[in-house]
XYZ file of C-alpha atoms in Angstrom:
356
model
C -4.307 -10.992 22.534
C -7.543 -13.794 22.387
C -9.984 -12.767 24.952
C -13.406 -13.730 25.965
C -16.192 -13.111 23.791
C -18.113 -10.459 25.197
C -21.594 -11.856 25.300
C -23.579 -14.524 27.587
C -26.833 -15.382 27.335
C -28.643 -18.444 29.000
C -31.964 -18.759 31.233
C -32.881 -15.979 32.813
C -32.224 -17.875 36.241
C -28.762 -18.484 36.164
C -26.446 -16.319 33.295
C -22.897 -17.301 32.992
C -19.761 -15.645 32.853
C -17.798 -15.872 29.801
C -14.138 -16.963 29.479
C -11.744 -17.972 26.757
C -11.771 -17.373 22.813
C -12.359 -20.455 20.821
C -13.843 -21.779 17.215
C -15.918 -24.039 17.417
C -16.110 -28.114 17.140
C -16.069 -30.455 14.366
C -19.860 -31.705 16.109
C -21.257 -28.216 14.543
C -20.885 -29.429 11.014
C -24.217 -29.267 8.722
C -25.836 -32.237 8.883
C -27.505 -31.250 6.032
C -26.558 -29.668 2.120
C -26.185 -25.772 2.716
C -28.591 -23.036 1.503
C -26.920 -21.798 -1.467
C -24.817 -18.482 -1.022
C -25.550 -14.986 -3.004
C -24.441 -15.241 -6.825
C -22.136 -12.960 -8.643
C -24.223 -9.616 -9.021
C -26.974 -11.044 -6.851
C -28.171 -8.818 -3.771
C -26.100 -9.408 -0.371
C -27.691 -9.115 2.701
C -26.529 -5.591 3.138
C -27.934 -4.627 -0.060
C -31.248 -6.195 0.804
C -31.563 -4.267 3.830
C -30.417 -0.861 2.287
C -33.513 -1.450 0.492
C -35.453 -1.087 3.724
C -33.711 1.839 5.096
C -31.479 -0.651 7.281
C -27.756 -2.214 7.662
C -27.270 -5.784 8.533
C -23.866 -6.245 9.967
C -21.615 -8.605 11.606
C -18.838 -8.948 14.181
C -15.479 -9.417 13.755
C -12.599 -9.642 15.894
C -8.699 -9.115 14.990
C -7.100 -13.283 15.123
C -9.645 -13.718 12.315
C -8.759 -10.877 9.955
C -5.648 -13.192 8.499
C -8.478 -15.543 7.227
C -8.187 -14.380 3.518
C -11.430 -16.254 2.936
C -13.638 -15.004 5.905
C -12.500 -11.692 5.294
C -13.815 -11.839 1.784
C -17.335 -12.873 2.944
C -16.894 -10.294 5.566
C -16.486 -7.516 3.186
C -18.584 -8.376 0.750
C -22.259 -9.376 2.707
C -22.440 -6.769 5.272
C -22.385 -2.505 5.768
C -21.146 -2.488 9.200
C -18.855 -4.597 11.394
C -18.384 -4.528 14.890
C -14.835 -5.055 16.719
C -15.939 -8.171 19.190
C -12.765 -7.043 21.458
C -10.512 -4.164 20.292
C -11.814 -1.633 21.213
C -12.900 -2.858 24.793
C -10.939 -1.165 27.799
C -8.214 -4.100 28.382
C -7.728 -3.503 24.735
C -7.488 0.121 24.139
C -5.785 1.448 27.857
C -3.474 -1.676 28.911
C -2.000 1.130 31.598
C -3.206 3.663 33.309
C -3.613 6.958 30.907
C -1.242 4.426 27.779
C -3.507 4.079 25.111
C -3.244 1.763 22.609
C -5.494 2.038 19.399
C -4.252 -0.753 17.250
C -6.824 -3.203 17.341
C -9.586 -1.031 17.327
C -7.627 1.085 14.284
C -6.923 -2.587 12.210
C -10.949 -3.087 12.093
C -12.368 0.406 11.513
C -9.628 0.865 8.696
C -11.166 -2.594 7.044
C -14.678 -1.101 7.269
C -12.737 2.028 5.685
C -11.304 -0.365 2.678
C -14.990 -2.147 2.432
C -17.036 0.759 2.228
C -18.633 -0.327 5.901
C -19.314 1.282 8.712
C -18.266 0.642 12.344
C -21.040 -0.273 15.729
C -17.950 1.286 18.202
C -18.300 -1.510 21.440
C -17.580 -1.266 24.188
C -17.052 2.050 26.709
C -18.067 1.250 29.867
C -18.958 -2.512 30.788
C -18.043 -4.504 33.890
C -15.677 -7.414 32.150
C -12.732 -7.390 30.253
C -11.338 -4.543 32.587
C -7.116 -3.863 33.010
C -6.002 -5.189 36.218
C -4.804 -1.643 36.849
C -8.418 -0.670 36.896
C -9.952 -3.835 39.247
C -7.173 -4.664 41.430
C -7.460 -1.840 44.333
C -9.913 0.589 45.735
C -10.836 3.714 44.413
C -12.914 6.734 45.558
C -15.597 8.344 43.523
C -13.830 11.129 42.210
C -10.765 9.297 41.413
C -12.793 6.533 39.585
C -14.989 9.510 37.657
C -11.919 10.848 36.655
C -10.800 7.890 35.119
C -14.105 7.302 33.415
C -14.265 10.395 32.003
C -10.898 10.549 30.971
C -10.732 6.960 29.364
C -14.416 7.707 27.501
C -13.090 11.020 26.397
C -9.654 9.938 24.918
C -11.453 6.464 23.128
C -14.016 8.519 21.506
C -12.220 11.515 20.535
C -9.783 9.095 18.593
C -12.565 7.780 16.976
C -14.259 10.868 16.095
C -16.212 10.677 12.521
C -14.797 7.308 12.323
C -17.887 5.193 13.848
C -21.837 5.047 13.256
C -22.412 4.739 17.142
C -21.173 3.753 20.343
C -22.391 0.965 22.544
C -21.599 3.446 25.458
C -22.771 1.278 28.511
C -22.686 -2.471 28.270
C -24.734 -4.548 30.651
C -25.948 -2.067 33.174
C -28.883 -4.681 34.957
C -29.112 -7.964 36.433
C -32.200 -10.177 35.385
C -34.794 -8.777 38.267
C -34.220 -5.377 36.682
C -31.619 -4.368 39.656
C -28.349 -2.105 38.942
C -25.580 -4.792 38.031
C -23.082 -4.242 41.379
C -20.607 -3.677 39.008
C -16.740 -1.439 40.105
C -18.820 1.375 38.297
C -22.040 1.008 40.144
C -20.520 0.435 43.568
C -17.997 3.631 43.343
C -20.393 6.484 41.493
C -23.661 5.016 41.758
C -26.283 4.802 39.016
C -25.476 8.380 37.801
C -22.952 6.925 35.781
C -24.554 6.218 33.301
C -25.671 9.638 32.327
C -22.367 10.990 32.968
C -20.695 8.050 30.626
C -23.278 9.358 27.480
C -22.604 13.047 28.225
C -19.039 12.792 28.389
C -19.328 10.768 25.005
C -21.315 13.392 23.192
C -18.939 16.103 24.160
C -16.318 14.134 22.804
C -18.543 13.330 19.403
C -21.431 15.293 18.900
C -22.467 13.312 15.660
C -21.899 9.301 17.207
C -24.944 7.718 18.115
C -25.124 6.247 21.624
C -26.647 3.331 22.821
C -27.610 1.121 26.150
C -26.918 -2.498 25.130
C -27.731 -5.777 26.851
C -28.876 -9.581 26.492
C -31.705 -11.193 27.956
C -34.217 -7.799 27.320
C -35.366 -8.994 23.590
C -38.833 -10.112 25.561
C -40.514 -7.773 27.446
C -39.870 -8.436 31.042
C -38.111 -7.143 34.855
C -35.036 -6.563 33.102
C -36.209 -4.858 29.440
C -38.565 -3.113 31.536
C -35.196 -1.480 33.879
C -34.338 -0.196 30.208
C -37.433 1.143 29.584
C -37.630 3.328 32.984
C -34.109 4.209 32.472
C -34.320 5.648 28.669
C -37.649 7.464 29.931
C -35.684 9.105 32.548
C -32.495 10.160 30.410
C -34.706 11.362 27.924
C -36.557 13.729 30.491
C -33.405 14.726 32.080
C -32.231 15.485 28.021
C -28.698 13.141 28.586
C -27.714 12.129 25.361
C -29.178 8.790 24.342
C -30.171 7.760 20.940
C -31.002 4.168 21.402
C -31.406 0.847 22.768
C -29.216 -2.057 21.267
C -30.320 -5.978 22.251
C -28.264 -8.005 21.986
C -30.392 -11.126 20.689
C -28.160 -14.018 22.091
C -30.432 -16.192 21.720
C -30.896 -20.440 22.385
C -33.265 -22.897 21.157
C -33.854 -24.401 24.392
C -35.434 -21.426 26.171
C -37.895 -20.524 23.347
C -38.365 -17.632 20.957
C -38.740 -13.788 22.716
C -42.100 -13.605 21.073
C -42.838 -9.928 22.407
C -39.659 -8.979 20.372
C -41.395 -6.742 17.835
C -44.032 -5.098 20.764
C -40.915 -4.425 22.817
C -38.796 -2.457 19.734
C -42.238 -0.215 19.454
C -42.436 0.628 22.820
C -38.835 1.867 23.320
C -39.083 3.753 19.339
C -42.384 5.537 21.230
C -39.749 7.346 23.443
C -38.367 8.451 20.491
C -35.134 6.002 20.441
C -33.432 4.039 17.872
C -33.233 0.502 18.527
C -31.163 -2.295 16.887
C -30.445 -6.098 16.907
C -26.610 -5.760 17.607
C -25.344 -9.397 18.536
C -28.092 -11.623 16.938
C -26.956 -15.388 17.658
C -28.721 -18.505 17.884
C -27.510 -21.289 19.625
C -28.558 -24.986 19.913
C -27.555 -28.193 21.420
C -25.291 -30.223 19.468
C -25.205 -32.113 17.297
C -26.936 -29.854 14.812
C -30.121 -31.979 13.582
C -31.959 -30.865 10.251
C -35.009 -29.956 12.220
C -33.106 -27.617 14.898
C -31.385 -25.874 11.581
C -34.709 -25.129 10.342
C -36.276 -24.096 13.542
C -33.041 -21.543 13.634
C -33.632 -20.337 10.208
C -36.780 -19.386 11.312
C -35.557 -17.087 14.182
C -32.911 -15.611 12.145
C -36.332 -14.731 9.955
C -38.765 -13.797 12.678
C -36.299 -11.729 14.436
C -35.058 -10.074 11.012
C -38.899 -9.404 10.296
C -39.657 -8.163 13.625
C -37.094 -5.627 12.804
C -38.490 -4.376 9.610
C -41.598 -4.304 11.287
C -40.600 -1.051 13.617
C -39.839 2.100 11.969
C -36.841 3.200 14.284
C -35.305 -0.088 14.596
C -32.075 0.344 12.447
C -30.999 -2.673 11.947
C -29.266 -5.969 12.311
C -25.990 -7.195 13.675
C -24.686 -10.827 13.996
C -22.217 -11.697 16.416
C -19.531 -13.130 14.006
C -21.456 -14.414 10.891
C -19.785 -18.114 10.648
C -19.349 -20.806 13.366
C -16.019 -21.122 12.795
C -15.260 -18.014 14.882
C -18.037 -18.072 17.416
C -17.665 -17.616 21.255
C -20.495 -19.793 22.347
C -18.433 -23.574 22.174
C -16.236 -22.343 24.746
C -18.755 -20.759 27.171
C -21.606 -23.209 26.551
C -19.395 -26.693 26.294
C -21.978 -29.006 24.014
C -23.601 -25.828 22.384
C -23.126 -24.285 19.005
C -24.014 -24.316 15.295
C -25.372 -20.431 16.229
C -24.472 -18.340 13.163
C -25.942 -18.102 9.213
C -22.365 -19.449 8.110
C -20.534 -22.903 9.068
C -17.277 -23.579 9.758
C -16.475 -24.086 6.431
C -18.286 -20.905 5.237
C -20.630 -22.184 3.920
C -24.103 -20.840 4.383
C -27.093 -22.868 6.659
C -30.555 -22.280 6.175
C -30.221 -19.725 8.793
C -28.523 -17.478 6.058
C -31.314 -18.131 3.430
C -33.761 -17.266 5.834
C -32.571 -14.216 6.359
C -32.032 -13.330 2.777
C -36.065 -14.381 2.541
C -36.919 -11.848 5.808
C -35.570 -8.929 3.894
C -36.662 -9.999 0.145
């Protein structure tokens, strides 16, 4: 079924909560003529970052995957897609201990048929829960049980099937305090730990991530990360890397200590990664906010290619026509490289110039 979009971004004051699965309005059109689109045995994005030791991927989500013409774009540009909702819990255990892999099987067997890899998202995250799951109380060890027993059937199924795992999604609020989410409350911070253990038993080889919005800068809540990741790593939990989530907006200004804040976390001896780059504006889409976007979509491309250990890049959905934002921000849009006509914006020229 449609769901949410999983990702909100806004001012660090006041983060909203996302609801509803839309495309986007006619007002997003390109006001302007469209950067021109790879040519027939001209480098894709994905081959231009292969060439730097990275991927650059996209998003996808199951409604779109009839789109014969998205789908070609999809397959063709990028080397690893993420499933925006299948394989989220609502998705993949409707009932308690039913599992139900279809969604999450339709995308990684695409990536299979493309030659792509799959960013696995999401295990544990506070939203898009089963109202078996949120509607009564549970104790500790009858919610760890359930944890551990939904992480270890998800990722056993999807053993040597998927790069990585974004294993906990959203684990702070903006100040840098624990998120009160059903896990938090119940078991307490330790979760977290216990969530990437119980996903490296499951599959040794999977990379596993932390992934939020809002800690691209350095700040209260990048710097929660930061004290967390130092801490796992003493305590030798499982953790391979960081993944930010880059929803960005025009209005609130570039995260200009992007590229300083990818080093610091790399120091600890983590991967990091871009892994839901958008960039949203106020509509309507004006020349000069299309180039100013372009030039994020650059900046924040560069600032990846700048640090070693940062992997690579992921963009949440790559055309307009599919994005979340309309229906969470209501008069923002135009966010992605692509249009709703798939047609490429400067944003995706940029971006081919970042990793040239």
């Amino acid at each position: 079924m449609p769901t949410a979009r999983s990702r909100i971004v806004g001012p660090l004051a006041a983060v909203l909560v996302a609801a509803g699965l839309a495309t986007g309005p006619a007002a997003q059109a390109v006001p302007t003529a469209p950067a021109a689109p790879a040519q027939a045995g001209q480098p894709t994005l994905a081959d231009l970052a292969e060439r730097h030791g990275r991927y650059f991927g996209s998003a996808t989500d199951n409604p779109e995957l009839t789109d014969t013409a998205y789908t070609k774009i999809l397959g063709s540009e990028f080397d690893m897609i993420t499933p925006g909702n299948g394989m989220k819990w609502y998705a993949t255990e409707p009932q308690q201990g039913v599992f139900d892999w279809t969604s999450g099987d339709e995308i990684v067997n695409l990536a299979r048929k493309n030659h792509q890899k799959v960013r696995a998202h999401t295990l544990v995250w506070h939203s898009q829960l089963p109202d078996w799951l949120t509607s009564r109380q549970w104790t500790a060890s009858e919610l760890r049980a359930v944890l551990k027993k939904h992480i270890t059937a998800e990722v056993r199924h999807y053993r040597g099937k998927v790069y990585s795992w974004d294993v906990v999604n959203e684990a702070f609020e903006e100040d840098g305090s624990y998120r009160e989410t059903i896990w938090y409350k119940t078991l307490g911070p330790g979760y977290i730990a216990d969530a990437l253990r119980w996903a490296h038993q499951a599959d040794p080889h999977a990379k596993l991530y932390l992934n939020d919005y809002n800690i691209e800068a350095t700040g209260p809540k990048s710097d929660a990360y930061y004290r967390l990741a130092k801490e796992l790593k003493a305590q030798g939990v499982p953790l391979d890397g960081i993944g930010f989530q880059a929803h960005l907006a025009l209005q609130y200004g570039y995260p200009t200590t992007v590229e300083d804040n990818l080093r610091r976390f790399s120091r600890l001896g983590l991967d990091t990664a871009l892994t839901e780059v958008d960039v949203r504006m106020q509509l309507p889409a004006t020349e000069e906010k299309l180039a100013e976007q372009a030039t994020w979509y650059r900046d924040l491309t560069a600032a990846c290619l700048a640090v070693r250990r940062c992997v690579g890049v992921t963009i949440w959905d790559y055309t307009d026509k599919y994005s979340w934002i309309p229906a969470v921000f209501p008069g923002e849009g135009a966010a992605l490289p692509w249009d709703e006509d798939l047609r490429p914006k400067p944003a995706y020229q940029a971006l081919r110039e970042a990793l040239r």
